[in-house]
Coordinates of C-alpha atoms in Angstrom, one line a residue:
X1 CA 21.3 -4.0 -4.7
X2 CA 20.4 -7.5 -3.3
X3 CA 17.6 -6.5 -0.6
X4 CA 16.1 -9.4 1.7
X5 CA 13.1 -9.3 3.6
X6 CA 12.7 -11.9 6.0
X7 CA 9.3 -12.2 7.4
X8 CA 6.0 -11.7 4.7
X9 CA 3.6 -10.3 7.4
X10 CA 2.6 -6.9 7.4
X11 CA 5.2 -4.6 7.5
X12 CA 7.4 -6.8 5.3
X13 CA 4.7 -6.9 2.8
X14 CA 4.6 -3.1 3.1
X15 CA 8.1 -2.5 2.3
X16 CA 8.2 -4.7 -0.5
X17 CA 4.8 -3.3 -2.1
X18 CA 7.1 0.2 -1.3
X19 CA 10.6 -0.7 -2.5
X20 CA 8.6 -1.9 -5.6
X21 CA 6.9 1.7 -5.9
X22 CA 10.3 3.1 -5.8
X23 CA 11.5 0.8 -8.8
X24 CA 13.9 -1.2 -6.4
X25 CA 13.5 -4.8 -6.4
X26 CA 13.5 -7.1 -3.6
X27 CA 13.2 -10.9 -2.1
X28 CA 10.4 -12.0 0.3
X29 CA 11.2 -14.8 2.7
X30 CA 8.2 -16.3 4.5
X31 CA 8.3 -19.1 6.9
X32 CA 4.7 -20.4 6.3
X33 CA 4.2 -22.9 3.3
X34 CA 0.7 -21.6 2.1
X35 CA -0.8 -18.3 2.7
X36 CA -4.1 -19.2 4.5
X37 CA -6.8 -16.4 6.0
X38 CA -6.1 -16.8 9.6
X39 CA -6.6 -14.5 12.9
X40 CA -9.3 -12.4 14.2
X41 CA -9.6 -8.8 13.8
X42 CA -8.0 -5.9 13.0
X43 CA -8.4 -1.9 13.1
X44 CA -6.7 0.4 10.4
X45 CA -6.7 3.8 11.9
X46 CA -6.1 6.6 9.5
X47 CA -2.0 6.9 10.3
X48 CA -2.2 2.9 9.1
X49 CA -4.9 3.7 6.5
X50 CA -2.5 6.6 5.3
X51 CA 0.3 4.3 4.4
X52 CA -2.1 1.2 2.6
X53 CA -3.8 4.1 0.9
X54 CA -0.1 5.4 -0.3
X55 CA 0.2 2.0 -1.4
X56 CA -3.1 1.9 -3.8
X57 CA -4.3 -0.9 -1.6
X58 CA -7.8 1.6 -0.4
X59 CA -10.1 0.3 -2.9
X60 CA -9.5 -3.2 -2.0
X61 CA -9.5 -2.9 1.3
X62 CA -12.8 -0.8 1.8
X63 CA -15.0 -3.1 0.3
X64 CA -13.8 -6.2 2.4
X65 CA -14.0 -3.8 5.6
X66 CA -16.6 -2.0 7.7
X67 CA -16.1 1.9 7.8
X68 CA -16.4 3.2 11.8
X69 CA -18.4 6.2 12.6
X70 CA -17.6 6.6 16.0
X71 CA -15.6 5.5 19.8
X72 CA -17.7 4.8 22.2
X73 CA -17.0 4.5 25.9
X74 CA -18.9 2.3 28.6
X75 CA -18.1 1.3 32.5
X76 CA -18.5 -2.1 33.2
X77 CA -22.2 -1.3 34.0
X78 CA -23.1 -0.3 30.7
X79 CA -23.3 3.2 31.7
X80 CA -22.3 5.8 28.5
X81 CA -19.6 7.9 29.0
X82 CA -18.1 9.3 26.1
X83 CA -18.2 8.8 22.4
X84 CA -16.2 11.1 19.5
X85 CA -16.4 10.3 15.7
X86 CA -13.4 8.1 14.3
X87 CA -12.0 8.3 10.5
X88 CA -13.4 10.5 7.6
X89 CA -15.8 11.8 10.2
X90 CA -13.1 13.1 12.2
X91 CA -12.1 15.0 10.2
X92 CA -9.3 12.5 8.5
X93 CA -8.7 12.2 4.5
X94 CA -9.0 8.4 4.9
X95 CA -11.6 6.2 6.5
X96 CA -11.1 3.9 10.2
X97 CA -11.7 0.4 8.9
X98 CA -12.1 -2.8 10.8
X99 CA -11.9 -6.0 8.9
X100 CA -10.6 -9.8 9.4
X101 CA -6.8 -9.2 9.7
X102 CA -6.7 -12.4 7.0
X103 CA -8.4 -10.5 4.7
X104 CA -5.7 -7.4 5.0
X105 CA -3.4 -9.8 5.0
X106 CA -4.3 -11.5 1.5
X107 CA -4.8 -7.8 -0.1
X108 CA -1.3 -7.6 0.5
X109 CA 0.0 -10.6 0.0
X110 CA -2.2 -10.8 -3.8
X111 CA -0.8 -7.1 -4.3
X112 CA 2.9 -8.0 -3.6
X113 CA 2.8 -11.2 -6.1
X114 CA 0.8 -9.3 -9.0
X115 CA 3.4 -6.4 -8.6
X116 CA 6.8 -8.3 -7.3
X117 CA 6.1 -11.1 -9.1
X118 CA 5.6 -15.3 -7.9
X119 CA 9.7 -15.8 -8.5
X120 CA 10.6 -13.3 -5.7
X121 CA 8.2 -14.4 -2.9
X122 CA 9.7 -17.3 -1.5
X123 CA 7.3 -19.6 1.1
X124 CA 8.7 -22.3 3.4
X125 CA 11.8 -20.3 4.1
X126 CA 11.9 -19.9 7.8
X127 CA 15.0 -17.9 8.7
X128 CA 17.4 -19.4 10.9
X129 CA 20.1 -17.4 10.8
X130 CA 22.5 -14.8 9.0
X131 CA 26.5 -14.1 8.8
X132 CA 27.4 -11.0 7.5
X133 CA 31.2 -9.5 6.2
X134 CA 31.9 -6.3 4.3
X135 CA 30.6 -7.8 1.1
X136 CA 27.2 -9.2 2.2
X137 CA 24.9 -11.2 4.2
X138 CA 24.1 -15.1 4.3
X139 CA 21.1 -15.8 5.0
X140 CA 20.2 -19.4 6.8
X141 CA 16.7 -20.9 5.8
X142 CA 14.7 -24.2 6.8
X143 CA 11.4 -25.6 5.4
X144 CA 8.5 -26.8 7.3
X145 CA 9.8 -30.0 7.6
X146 CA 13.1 -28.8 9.2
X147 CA 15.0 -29.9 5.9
X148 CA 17.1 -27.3 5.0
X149 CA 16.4 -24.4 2.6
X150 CA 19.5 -22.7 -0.4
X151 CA 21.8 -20.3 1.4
X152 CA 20.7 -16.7 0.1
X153 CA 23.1 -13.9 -0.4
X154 CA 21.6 -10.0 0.3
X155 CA 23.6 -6.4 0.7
X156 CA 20.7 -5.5 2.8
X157 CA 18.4 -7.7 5.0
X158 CA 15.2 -6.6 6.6
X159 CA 13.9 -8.7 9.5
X160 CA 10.6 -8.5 9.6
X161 CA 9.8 -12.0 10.8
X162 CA 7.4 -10.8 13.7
X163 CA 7.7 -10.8 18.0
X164 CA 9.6 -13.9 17.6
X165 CA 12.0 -12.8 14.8
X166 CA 14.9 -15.3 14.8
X167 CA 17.2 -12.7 13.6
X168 CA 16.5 -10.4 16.4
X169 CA 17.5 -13.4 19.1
X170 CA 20.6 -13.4 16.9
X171 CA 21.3 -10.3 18.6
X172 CA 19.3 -10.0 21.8
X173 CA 19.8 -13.9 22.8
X174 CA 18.9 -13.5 26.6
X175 CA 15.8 -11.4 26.0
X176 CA 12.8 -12.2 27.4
X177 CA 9.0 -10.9 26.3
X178 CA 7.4 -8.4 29.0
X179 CA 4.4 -9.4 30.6
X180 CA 2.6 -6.9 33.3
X181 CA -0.1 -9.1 34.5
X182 CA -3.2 -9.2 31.6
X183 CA -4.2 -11.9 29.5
X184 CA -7.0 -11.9 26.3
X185 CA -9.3 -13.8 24.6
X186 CA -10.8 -12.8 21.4
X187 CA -13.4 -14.5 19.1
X188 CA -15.4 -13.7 16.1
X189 CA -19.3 -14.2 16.7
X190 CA -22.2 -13.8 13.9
X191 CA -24.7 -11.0 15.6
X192 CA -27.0 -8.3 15.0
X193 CA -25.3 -4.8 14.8
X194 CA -24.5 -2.9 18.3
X195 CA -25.7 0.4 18.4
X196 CA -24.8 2.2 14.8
X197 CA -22.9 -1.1 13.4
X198 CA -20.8 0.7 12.7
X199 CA -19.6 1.8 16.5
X200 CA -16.0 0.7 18.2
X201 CA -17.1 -0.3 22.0
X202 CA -14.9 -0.5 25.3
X203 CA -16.2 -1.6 27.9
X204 CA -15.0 -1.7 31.7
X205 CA -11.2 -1.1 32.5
X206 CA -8.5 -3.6 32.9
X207 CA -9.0 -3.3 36.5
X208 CA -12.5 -4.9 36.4
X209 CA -12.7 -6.8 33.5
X210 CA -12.2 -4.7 30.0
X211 CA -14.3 -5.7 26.3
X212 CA -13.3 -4.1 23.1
X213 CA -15.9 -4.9 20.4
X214 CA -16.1 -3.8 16.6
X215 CA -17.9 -5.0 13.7
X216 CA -15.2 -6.5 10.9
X217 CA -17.7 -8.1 8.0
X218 CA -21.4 -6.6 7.1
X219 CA -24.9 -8.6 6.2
X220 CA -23.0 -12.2 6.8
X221 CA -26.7 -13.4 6.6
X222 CA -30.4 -12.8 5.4
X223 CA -30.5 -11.7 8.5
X224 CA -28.5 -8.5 8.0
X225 CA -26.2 -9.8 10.6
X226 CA -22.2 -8.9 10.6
X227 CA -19.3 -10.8 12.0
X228 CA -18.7 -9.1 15.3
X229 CA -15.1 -9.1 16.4
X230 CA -14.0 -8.9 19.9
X231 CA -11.3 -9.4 23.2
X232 CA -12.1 -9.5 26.6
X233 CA -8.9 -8.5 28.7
X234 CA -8.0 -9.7 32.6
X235 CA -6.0 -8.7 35.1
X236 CA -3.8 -12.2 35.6
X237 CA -0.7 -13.3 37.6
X238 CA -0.3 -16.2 35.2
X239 CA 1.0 -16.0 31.7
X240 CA -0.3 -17.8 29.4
X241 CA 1.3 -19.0 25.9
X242 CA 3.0 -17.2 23.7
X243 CA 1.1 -18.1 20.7
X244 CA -1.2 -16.3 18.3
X245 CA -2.7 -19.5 17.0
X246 CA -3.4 -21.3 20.6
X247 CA -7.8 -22.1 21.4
X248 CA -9.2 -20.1 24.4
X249 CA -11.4 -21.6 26.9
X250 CA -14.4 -20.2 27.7
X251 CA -14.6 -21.0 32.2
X252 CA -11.1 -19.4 31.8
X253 CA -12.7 -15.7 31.2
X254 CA -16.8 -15.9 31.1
X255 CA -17.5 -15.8 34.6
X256 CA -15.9 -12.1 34.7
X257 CA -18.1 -10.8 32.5
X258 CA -21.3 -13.4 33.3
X259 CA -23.9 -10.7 34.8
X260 CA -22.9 -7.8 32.0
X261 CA -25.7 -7.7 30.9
X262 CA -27.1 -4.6 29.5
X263 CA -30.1 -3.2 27.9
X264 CA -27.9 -2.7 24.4
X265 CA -26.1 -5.5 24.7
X266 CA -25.8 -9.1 26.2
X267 CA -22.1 -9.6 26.6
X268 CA -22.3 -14.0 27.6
X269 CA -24.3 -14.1 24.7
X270 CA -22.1 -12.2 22.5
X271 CA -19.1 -14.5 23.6
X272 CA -20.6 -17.9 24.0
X273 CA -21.8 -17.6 20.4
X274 CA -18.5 -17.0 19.3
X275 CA -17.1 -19.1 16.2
X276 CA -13.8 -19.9 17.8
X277 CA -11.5 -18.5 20.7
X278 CA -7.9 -17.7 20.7
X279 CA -6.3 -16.8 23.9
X280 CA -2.9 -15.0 24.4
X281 CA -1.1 -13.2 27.0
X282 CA -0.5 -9.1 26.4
X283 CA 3.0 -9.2 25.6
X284 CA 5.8 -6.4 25.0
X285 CA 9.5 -5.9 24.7
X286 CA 11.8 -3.2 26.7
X287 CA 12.7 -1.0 23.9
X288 CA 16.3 -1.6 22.6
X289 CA 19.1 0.6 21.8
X290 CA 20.2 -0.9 18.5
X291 CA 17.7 -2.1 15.4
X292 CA 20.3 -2.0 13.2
X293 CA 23.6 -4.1 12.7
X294 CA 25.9 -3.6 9.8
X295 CA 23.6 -5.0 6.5
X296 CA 20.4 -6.0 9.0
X297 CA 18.1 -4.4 10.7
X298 CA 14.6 -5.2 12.5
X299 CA 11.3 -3.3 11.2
X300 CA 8.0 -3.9 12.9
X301 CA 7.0 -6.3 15.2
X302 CA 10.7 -7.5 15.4
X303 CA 11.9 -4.0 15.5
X304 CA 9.5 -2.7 18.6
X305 CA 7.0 -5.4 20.0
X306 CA 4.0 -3.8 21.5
X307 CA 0.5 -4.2 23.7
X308 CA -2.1 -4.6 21.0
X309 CA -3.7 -1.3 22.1
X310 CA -4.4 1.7 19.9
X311 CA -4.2 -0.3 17.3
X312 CA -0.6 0.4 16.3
X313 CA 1.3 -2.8 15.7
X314 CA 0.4 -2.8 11.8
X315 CA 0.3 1.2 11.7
X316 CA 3.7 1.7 13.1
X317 CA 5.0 -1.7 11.2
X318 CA 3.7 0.4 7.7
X319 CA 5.0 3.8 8.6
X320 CA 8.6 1.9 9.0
X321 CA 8.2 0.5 6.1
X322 CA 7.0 3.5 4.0
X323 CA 10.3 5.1 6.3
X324 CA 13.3 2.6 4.9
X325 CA 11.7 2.2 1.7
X326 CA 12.0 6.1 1.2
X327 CA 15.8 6.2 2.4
X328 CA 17.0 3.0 0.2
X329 CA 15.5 5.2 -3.0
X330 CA 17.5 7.8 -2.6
X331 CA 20.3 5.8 -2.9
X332 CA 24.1 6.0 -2.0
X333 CA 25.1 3.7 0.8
X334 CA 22.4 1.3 1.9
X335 CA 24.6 0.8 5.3
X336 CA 24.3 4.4 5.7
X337 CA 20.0 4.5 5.0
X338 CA 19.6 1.1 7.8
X339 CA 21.5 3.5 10.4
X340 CA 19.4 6.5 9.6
X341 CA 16.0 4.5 9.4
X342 CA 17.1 3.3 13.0
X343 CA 17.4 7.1 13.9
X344 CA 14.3 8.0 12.7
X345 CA 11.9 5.7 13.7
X346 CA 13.4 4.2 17.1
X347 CA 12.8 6.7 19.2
X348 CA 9.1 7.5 18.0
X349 CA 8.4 3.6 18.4
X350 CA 9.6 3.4 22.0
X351 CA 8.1 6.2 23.0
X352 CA 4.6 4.2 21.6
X353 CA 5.6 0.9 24.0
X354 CA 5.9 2.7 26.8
X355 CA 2.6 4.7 26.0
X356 CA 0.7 1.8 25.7
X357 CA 2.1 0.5 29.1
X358 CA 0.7 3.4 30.8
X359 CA -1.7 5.4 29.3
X360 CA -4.1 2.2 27.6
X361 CA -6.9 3.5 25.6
X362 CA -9.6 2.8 28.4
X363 CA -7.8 5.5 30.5
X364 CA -11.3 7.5 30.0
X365 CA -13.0 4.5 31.6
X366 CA -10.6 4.2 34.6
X367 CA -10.8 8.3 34.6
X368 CA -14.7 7.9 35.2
X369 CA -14.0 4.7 37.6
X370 CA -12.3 7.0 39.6
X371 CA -14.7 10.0 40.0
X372 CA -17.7 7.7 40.4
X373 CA -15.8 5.8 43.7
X374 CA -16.0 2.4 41.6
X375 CA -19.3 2.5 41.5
X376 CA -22.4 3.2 38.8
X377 CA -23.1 6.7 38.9
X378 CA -27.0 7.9 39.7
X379 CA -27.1 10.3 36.8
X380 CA -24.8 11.2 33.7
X381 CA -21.4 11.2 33.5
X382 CA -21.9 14.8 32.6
X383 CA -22.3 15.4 36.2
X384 CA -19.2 14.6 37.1
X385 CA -16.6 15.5 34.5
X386 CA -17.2 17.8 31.7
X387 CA -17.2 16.1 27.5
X388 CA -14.3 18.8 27.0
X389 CA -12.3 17.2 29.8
X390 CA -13.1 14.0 28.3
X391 CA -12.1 15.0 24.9
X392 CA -8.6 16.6 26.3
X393 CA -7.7 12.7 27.7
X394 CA -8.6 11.5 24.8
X395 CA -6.5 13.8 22.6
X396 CA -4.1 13.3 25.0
X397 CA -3.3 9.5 24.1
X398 CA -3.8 10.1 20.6
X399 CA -1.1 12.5 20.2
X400 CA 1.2 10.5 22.6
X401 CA 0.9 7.2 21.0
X402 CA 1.1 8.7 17.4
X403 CA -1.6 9.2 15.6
X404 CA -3.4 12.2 16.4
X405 CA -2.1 13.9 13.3
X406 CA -4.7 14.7 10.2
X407 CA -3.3 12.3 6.9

């Protein structure tokens, strides 16, 4: 069986580091030339953790990450609200990490060419296209240049080749991306550890200016210093561009969050320090009714593109990897495994879209908003909402959006 993966992110890497597992070999196809350490950060929680660990990718990762103790919960006045432990001190058989997203990325990508082999990953292939009879699939490929790229043959083809998947357009031409209103910025600056150093912060809601803030590299100095990842978010009518890669400006988003600051933390000073900026609009898809067409179907970000929010684009991306890799090994018809993969995991993924759209993780935050009248409140938050009601909204998004099971 002549299996395709178009796309070497993520979840493509995934399924070919699982396909692998399973002795069944495979072709990566990825657009970029040269694999280079790019992006901010990123948060494995123990449902993504699960499926890397699976992989035997945990003792590379962990030493390249920062381990997180605990959640932590502020209003936009710096006021404390909640906090629950995250990872192996939640109970979990796995550990929360938050690391550079490059640095995941070349685990996998080192992994994947030790273990597949450099003669079946394929850079400078971007896919522009596939034709498919009873017998097979064509795949269409360009280079970097625009010259054109060998015609490759494939029973099965996985698109995996991200929000803007060319393959998926090939099906879904007139589709637009959703936007409801909120656009980020998020940076990387060098700092001394916030509370534990090992805490994951949000601050404020969307509704007055929101801050998530982690710690994704430890002692970058003599200073004991770490690399301190974070994103503001803001309420916008304006989109802005569609692209990971484009450079934020500062007057665009500082001066909602120029008098935050707190007696923990100086937020403008946390953001001006920042090493670079990267701005991009929070983007979705309407879930679809179909991932899967004859020999190709869409895993990950091509599959179900959603709000970067809980942290589930790469966990959901792995578990439909670890999903389709499973079904091909059992064998029989591969046709048969793409439509069953589709019936699995669609449903589960939409369900996580729409979650995100309307239950974000700051809920507790707009919660407290709410009981306080907008304002600080004079005391604790204990005086107006109890920790176990806290805990029960908590819980509550976790088990929606998918990963509120033990690993």
């Amino acid at each position: 069986m002549r299996i395709a993966i178009v796309g070497g992110g993520v979840g493509g890497l995934a399924l070919a580091l699982g396909l692998d597992q399973r002795g069944i070999a495979c072709d990566v196809y990825e657009a970029a030339p040269e694999i280079k350490e790019l992006g901010v950060g990123i948060t494995l929680l123990p449902h993504a953790m699960r499926e890397l660990a699976a992989l035997g990718l945990q003792p590379r990762l962990e030493p390249l990450a920062i381990e997180n103790l605990e959640s932590v919960f502020f209003n936009r006045w710096g006021q404390f609200i909640y906090r629950e432990p995250r990872g192996r001190h939640a109970g979990y058989d796995v550990p929360e990490l938050g690391m550079h997203r490059g640095k995941l990325h070349g685990v996998m990508f080192e992994a994947a060419r030790e273990r597949l082999g450099d003669a079946r990953i394929h850079l400078d292939h971007r896919c522009t296209g596939a034709q498919q009879d009873g017998q097979g699939v064509t795949l269409s490929f360009s280079g970097v240049r625009g010259h054109p790229q060998p015609t490759v043959q494939a029973d099965v083809v996985v698109a995996c080749d991200g929000v803007n998947s060319a393959l998926r357009r090939q099906f879904y031409p007139e589709e637009k991306v959703a936007f409801a209103g909120i656009n980020t910025w998020r940076g990387v600056t060098v700092h001394k550890p916030i509370l534990t150093g090992k805490s994951y912060l949000r601050i404020g809601s969307i509704d007055t200016g929101k801050l998530v803030i982690y710690p994704i590299v430890d002692n970058v100095d003599r200073h004991g210093n770490q690399l301190i990842n974070w994103v503001a978010e803001i309420r916008q009518a304006e989109m802005g561009m569609n692209d990971w890669n484009r450079p934020g400006r500062f007057e665009d988003f500082l001066p909602f969050f120029q008098d935050w600051n707190f007696d923990w933390l100086d937020v403008p000073e946390l953001l001006l320090h920042a090493r670079e900026v990267l701005e991009y609009p929070m983007v979705d898809k309407d879930p679809v009714a179909r991932w899967t067409f004859g020999r190709i179907t869409l895993l990950g970000d091509a599959a179900h593109p959603m709000y970067p929010r809980g942290s589930n684009g790469s966990a959901q991306a792995l578990i439909d990897a670890r999903t389709l890799a499973d079904l091909l090994a059992r064998g029989g018809d591969p046709v048969a495994a793409l439509q069953e993969y589709e019936t699995l995991r669609l449903p589960a993924t939409a369900k996580v879209v729409e979650t995100n759209r309307t239950v974000p993780p700051d809920f507790i935050i707009m919660k407290a908003d709410e009981l306080s009248g907008g304002k600080p409140f004079p005391g604790k938050i204990d005086d107006l909402i109890s920790p176990e009601e806290f805990k029960r909204i908590s819980d509550d998004y976790k088990r929606v959006a998918g990963f509120a099971l033990k690993s």
